[in-house]
Short mmCIF file of N, CA and C in Angstrom, two decimals:
data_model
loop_
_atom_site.label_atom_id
_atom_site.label_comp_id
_atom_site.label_asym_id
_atom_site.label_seq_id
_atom_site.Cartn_x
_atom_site.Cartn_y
_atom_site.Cartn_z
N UNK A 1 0.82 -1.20 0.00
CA UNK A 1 0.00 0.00 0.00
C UNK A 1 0.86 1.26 0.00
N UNK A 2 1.91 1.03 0.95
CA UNK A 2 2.67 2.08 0.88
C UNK A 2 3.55 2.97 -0.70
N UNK A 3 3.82 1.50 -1.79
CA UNK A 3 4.44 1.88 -2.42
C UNK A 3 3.24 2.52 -3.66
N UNK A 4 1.91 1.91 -3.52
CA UNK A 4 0.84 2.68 -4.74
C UNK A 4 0.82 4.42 -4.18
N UNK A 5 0.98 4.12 -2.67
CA UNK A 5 0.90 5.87 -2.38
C UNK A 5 1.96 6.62 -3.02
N UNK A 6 3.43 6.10 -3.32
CA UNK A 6 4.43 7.19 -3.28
C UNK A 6 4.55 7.25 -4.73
N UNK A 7 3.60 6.00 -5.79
CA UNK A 7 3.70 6.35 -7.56
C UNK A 7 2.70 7.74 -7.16
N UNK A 8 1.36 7.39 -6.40
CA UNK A 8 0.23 8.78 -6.79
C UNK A 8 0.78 9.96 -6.50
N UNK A 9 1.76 9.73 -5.10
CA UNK A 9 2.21 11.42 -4.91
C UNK A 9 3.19 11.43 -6.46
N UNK A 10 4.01 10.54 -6.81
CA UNK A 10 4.87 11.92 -7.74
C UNK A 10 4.31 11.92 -9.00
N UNK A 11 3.41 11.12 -9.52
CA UNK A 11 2.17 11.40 -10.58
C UNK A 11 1.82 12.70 -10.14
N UNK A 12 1.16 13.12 -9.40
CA UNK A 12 1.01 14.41 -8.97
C UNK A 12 1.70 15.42 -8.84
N UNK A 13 2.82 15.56 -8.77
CA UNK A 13 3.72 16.20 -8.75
C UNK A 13 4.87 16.23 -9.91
N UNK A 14 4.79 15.63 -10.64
CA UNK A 14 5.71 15.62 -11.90
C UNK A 14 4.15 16.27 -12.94
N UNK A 15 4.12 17.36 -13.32
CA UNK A 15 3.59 18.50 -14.84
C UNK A 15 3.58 17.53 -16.03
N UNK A 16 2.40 17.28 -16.46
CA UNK A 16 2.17 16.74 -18.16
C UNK A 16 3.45 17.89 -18.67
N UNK A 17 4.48 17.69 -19.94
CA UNK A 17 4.48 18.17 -20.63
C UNK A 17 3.43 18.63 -21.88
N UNK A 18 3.32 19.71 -22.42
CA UNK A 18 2.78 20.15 -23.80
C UNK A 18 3.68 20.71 -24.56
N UNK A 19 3.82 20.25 -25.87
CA UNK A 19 4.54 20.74 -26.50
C UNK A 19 3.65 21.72 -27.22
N UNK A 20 4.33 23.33 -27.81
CA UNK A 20 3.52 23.86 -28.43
C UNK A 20 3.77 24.33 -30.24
N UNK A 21 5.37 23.69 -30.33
CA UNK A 21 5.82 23.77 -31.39
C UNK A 21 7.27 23.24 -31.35
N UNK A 22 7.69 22.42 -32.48
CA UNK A 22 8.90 21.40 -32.25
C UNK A 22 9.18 21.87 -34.06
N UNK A 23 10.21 22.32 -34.41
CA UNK A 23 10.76 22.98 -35.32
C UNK A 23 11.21 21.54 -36.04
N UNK A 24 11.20 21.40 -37.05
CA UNK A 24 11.77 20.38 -37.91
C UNK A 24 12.10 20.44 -39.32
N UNK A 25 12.67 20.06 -40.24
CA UNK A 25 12.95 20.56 -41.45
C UNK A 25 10.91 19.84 -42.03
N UNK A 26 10.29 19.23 -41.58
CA UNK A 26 9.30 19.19 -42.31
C UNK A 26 7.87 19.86 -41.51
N UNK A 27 8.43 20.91 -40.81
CA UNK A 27 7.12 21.80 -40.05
C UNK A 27 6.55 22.70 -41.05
N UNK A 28 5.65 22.66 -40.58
CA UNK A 28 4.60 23.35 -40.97
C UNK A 28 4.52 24.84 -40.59
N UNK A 29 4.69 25.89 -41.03
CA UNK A 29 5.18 27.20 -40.49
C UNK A 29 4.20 28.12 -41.28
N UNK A 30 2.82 27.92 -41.62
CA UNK A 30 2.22 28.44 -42.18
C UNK A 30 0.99 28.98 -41.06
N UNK A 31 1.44 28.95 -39.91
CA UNK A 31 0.42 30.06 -38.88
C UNK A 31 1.65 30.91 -38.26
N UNK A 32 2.59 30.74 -38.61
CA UNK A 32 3.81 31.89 -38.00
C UNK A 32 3.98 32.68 -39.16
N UNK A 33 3.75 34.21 -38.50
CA UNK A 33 3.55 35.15 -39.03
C UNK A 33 4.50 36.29 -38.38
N UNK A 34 4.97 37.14 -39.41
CA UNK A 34 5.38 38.77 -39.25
C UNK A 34 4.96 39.62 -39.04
N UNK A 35 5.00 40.44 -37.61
CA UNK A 35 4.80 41.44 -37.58
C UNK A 35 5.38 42.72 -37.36
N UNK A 36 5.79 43.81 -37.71
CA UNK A 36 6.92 44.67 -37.54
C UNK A 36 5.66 45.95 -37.69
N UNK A 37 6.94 47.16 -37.31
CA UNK A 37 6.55 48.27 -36.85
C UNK A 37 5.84 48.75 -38.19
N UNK A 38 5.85 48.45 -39.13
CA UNK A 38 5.66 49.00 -40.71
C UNK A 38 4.04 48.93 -40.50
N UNK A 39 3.42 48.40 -39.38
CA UNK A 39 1.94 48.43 -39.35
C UNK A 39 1.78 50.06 -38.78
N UNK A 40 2.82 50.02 -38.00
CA UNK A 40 2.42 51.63 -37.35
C UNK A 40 3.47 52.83 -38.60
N UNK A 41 3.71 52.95 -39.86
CA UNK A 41 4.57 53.52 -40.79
C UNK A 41 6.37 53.26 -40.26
N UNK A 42 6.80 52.10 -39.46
CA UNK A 42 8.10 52.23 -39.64
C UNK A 42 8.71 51.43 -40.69
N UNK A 43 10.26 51.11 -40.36
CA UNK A 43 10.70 50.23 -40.91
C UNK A 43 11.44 49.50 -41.25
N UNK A 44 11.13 48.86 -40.10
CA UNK A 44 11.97 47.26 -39.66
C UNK A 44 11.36 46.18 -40.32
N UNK A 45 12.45 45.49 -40.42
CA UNK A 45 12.11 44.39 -41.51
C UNK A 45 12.55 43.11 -41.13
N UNK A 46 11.77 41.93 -40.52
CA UNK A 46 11.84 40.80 -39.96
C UNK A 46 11.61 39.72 -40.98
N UNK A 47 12.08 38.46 -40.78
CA UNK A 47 11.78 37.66 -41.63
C UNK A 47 12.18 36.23 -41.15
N UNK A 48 11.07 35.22 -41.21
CA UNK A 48 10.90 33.48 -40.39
C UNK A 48 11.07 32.38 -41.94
N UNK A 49 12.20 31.88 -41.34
CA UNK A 49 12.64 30.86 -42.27
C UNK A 49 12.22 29.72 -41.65
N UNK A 50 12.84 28.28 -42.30
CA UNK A 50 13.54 27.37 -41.73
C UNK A 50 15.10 27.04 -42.02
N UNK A 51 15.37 26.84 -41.04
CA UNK A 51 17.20 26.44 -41.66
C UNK A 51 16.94 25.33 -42.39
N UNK A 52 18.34 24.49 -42.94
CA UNK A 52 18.61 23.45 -42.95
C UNK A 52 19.01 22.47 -42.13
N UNK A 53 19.14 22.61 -40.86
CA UNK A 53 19.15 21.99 -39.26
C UNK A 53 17.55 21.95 -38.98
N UNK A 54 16.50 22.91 -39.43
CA UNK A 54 15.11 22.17 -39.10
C UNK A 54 14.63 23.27 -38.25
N UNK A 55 15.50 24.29 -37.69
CA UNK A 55 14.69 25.04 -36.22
C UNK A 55 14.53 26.86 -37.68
N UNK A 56 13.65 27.51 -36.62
CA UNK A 56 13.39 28.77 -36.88
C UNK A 56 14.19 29.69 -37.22
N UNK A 57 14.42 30.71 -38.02
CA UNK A 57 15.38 31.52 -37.90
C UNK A 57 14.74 32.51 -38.37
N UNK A 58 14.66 33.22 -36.87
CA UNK A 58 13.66 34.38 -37.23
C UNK A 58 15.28 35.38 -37.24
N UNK A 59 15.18 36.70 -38.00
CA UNK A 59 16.58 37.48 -38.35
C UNK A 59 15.45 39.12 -39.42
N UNK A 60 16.17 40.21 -38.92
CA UNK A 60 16.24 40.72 -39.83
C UNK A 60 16.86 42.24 -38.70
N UNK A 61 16.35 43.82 -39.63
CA UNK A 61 17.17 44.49 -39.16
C UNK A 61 15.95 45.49 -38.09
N UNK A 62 16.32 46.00 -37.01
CA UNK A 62 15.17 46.65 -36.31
C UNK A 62 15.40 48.00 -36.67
N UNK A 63 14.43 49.07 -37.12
CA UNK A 63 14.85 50.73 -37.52
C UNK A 63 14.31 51.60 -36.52
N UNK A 64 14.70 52.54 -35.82
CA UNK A 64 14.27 53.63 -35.39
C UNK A 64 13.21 54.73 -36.14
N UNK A 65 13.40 54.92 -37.27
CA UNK A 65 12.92 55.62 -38.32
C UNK A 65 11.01 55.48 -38.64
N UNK A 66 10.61 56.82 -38.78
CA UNK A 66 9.53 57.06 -38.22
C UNK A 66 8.43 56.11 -37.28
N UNK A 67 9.37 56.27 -36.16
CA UNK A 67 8.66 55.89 -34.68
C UNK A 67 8.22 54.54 -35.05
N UNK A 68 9.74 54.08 -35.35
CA UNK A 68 9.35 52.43 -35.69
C UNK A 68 10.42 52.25 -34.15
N UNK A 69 10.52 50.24 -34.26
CA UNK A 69 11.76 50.18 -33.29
C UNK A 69 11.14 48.49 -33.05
N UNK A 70 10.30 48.38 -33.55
CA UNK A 70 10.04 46.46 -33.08
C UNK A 70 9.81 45.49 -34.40
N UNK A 71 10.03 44.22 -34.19
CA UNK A 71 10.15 43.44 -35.30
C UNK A 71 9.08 42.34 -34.30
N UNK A 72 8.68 41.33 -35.10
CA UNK A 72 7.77 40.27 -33.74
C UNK A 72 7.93 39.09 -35.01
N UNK A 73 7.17 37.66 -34.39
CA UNK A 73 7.53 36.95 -34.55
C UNK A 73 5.81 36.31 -34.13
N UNK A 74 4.55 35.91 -34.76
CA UNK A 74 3.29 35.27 -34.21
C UNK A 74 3.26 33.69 -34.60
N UNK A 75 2.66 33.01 -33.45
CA UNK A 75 2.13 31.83 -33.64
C UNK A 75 0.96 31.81 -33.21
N UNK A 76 -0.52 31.76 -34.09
CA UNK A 76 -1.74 31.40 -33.81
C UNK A 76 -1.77 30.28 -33.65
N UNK A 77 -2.91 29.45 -32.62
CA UNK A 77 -3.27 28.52 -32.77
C UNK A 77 -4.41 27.80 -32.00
N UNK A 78 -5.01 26.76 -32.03
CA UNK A 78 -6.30 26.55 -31.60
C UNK A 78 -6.29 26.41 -30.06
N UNK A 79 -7.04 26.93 -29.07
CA UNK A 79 -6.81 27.15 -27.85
C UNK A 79 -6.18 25.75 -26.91
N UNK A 80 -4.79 26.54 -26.37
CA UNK A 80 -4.57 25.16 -25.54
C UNK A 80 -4.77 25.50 -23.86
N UNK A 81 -5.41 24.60 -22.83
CA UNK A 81 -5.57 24.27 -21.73
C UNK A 81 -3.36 24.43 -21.01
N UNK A 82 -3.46 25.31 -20.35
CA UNK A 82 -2.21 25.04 -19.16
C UNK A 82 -2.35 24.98 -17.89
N UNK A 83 -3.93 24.74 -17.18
CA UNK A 83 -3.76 24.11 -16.21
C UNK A 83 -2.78 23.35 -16.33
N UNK A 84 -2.50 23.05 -14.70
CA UNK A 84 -1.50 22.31 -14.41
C UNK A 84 0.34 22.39 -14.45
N UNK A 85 0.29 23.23 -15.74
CA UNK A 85 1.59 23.85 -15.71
C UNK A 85 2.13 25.20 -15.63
N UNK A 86 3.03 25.28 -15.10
CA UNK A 86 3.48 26.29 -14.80
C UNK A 86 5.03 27.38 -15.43
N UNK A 87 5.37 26.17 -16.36
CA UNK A 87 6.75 27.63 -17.20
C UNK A 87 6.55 27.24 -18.71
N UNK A 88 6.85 28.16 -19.28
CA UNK A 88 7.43 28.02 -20.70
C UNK A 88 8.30 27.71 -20.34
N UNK A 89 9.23 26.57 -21.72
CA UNK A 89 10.49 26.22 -21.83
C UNK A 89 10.98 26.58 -23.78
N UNK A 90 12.00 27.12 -23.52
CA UNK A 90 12.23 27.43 -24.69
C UNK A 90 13.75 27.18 -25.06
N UNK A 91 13.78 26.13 -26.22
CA UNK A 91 15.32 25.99 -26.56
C UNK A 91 15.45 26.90 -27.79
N UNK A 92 16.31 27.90 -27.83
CA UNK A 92 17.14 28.48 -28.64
C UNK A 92 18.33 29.23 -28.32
N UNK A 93 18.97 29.86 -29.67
CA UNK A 93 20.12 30.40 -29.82
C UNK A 93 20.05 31.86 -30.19
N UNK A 94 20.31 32.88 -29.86
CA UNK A 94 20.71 33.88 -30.29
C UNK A 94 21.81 34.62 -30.29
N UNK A 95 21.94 35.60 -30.25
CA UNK A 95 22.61 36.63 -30.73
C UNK A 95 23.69 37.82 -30.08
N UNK A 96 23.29 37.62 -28.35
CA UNK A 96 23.53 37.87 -27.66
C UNK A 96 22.57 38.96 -27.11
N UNK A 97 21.51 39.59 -27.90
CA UNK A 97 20.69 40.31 -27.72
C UNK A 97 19.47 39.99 -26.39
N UNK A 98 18.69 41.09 -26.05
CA UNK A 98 17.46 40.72 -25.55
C UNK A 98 16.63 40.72 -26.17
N UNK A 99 15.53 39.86 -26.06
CA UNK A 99 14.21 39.60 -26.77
C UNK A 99 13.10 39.48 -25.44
N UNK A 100 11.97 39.45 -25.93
CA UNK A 100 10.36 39.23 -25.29
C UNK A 100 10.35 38.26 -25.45
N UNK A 101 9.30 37.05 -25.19
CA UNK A 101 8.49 36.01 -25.19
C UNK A 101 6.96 36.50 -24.49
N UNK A 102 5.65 36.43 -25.94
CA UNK A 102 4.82 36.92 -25.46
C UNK A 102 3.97 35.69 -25.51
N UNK A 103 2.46 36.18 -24.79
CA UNK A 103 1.49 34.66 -24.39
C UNK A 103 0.11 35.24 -24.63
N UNK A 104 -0.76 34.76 -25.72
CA UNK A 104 -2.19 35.49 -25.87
C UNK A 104 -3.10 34.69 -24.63
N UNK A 105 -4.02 35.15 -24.08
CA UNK A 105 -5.13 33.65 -23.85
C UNK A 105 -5.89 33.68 -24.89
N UNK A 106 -6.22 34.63 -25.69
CA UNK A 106 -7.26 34.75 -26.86
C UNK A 106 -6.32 35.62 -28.05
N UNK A 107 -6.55 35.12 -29.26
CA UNK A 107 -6.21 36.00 -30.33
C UNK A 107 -6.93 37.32 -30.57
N UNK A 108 -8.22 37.29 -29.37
CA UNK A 108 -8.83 38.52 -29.55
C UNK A 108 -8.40 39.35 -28.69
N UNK A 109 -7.83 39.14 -27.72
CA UNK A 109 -6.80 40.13 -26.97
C UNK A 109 -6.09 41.13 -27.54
N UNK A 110 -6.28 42.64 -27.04
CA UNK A 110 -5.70 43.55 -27.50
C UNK A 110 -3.76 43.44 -26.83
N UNK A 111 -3.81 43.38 -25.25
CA UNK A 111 -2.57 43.17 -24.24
C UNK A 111 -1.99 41.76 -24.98
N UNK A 112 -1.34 41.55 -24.30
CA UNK A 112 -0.34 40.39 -24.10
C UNK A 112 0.28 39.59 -22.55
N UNK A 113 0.83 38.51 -22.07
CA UNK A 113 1.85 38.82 -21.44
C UNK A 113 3.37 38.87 -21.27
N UNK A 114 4.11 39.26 -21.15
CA UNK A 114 5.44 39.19 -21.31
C UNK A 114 6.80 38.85 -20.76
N UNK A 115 7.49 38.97 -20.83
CA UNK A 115 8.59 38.17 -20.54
C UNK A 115 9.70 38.37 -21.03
N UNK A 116 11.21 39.05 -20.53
CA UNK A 116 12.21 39.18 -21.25
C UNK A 116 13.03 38.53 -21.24
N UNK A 117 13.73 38.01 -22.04
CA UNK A 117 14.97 36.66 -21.99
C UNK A 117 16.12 37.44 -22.54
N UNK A 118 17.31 37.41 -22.31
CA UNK A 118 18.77 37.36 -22.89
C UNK A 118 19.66 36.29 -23.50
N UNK A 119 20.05 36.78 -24.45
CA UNK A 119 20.65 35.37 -25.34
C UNK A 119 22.36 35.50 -25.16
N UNK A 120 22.83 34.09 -25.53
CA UNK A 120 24.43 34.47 -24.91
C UNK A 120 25.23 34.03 -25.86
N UNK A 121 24.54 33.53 -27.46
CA UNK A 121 25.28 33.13 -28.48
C UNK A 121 25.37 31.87 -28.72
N UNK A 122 24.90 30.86 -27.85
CA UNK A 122 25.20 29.69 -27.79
C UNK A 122 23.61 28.79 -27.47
N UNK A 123 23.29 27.62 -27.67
CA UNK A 123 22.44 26.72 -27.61
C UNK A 123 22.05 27.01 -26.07
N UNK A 124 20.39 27.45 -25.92
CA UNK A 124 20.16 27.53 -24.22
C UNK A 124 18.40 27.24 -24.28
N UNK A 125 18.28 26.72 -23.10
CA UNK A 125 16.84 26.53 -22.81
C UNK A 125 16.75 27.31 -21.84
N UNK A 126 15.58 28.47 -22.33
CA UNK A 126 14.98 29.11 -21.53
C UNK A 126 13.74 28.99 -20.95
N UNK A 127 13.89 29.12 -19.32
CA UNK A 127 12.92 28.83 -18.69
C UNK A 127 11.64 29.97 -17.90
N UNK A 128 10.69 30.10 -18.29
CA UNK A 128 9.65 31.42 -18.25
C UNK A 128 9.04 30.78 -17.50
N UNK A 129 8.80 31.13 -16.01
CA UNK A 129 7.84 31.04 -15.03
C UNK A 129 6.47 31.55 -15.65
N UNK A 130 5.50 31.15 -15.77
CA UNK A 130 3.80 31.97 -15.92
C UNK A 130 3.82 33.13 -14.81
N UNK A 131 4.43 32.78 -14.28
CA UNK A 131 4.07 34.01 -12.81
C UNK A 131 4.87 35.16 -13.09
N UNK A 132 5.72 35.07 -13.65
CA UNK A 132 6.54 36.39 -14.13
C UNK A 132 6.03 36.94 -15.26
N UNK A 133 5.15 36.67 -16.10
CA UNK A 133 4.63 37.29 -17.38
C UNK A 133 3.65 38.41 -17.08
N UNK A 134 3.91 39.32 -17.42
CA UNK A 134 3.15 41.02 -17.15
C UNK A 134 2.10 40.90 -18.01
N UNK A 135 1.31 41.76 -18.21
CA UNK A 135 0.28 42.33 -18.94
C UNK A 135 0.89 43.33 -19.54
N UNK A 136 0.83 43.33 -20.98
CA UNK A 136 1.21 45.30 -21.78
C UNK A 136 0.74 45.06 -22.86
N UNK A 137 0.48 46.46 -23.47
CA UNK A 137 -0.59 46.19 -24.26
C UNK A 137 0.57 48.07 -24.83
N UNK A 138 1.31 47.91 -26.43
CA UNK A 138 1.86 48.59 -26.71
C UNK A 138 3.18 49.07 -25.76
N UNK A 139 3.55 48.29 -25.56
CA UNK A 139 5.16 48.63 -24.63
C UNK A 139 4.57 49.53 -23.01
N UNK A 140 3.37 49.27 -22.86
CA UNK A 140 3.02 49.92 -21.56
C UNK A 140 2.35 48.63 -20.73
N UNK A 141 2.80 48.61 -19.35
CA UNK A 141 2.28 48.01 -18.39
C UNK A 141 1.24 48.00 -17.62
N UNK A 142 -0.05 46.91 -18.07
CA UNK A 142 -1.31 47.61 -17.98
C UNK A 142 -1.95 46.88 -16.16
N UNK A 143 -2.55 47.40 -15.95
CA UNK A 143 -2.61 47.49 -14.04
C UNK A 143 -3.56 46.45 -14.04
N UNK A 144 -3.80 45.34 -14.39
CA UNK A 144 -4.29 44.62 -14.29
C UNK A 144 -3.56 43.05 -13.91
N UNK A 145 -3.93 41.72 -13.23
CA UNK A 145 -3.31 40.62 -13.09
C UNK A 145 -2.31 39.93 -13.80
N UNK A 146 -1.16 39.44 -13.33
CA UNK A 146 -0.09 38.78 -14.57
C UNK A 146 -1.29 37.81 -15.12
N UNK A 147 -0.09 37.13 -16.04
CA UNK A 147 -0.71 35.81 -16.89
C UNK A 147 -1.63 34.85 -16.11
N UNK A 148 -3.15 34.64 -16.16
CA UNK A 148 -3.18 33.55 -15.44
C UNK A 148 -2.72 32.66 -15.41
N UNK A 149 -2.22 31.81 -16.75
CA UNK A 149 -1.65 30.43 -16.82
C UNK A 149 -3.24 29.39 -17.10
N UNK A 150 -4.11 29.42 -17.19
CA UNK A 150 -5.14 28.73 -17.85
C UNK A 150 -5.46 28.60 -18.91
N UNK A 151 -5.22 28.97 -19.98
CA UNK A 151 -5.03 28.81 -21.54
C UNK A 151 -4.33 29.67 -22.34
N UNK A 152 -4.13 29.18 -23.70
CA UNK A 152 -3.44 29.98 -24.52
C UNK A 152 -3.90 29.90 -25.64
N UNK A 153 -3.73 31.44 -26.70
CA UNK A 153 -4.40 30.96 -28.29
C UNK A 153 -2.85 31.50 -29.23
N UNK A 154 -1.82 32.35 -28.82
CA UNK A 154 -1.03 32.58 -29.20
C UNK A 154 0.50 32.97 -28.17
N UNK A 155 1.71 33.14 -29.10
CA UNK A 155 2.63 33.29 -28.72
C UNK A 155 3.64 33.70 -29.44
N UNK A 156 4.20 34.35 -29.15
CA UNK A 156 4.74 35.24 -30.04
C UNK A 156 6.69 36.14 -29.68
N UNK A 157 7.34 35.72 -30.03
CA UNK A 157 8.70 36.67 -29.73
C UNK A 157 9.01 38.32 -30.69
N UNK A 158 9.36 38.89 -29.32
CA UNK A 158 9.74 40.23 -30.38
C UNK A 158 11.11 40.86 -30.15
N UNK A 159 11.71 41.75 -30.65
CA UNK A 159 12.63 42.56 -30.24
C UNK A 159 12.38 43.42 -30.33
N UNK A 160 12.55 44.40 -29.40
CA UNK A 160 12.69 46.29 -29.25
C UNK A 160 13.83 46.41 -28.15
N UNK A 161 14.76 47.02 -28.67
CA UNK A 161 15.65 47.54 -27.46
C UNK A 161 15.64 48.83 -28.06
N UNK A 162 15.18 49.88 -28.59
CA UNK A 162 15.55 51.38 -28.47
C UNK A 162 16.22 51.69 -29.36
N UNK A 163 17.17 50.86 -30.58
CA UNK A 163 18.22 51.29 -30.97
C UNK A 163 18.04 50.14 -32.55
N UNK A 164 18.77 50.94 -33.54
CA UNK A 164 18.92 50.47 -34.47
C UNK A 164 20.06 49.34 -34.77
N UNK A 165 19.29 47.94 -34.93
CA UNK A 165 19.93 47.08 -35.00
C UNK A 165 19.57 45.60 -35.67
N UNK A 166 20.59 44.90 -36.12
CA UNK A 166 20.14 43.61 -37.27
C UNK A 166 19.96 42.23 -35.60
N UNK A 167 19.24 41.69 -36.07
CA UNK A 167 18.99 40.38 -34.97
C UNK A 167 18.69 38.92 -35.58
N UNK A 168 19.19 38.40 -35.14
CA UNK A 168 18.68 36.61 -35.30
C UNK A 168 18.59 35.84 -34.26
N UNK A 169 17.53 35.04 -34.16
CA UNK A 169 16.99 34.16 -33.26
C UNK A 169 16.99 32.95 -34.09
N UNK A 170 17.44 31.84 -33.44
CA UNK A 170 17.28 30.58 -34.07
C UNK A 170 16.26 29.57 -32.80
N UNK A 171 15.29 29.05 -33.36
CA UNK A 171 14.79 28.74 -32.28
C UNK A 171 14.24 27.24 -32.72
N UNK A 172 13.85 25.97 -31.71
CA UNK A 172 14.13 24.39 -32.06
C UNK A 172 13.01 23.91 -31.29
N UNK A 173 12.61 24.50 -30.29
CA UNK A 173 11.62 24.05 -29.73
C UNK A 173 10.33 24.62 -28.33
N UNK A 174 9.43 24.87 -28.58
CA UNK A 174 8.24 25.73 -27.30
C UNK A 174 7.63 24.41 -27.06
N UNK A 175 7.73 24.59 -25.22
CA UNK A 175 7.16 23.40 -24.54
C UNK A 175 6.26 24.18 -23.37
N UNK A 176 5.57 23.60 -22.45
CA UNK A 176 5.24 24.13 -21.27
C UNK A 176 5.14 23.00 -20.91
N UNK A 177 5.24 23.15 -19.36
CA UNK A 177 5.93 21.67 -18.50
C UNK A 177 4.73 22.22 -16.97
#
């Protein structure tokens, strides 16, 4: 008896993984979408490949120039359940730059929540608590609750640091655990 108790406790305690996108040379990349400042007249210019290794390579240049300064990176998709878990996990590579990691619960959401990561040039899994993801809605922090963590319809990476500059993100795999 003792030992059916100690499988239920760590059943309980070990998080379903979900995967929410696994990069491969035969993915499907036709709900990842561009979005850059050129919606508001700037003009930065982003652009989502696949390599020949199989993962993402989101890259292009960010402009200051008329009250531009962000490049983004969208994944729509049909609503997923995260009860139960609690971080994004994200394997990629960049540039040494900082980037966002954003989280819709609805594609009809105007806000977002967010999340800033730093890259160090080299192969890294990054790990995003739900509890650290803000609410902003246009680079402003809106006074309302972080992320709940109960569903998701999108997700999305961006860059804005202030300053005119070229970026690449190579990215292999979005999980939540």
């Amino acid at each position: 008896m003792k030992l059916l108790w100690i499988g239920i406790t760590m059943m309980l305690t070990q998080p379903e993984e979900i995967e929410i996108f696994n990069f491969s040379p035969q993915a499907d990349m036709q709900d990842w979408t561009i979005v850059d400042d050129v919606v508001m007249g700037g003009r930065s210019d982003g652009g989502l490949k696949l390599s020949e290794e199989g993962n993402a390579h989101f890259s292009g240049y960010v402009s200051l120039e008329n009250n531009g300064g962000f490049s983004s990176v969208r994944y729509a998709f049909d609503e997923i359940s995260t009860s139960g878990q609690t971080k994004f996990y994200i394997r990629l590579k960049g540039d040494g730059k900082a980037y966002q990691f954003r989280v819709k619960t609805s594609r009809r959401d105007r806000h977002s929540y967010v999340a800033h990561f730093e890259t160090d040039g080299s192969w890294q899994t990054i790990e995003i608590p739900f509890s650290e993801m803000y609410p902003s809605y246009r680079g402003r922090t809106l006074d309302m609750p972080d992320y709940p963590g109960s569903k998701m319809q999108e997700i999305s990476f961006l860059i804005s640091n202030n300053k005119n500059e070229s970026f690449h993100l190579d990215i292999d795999r979005i999980w939540i655990k």
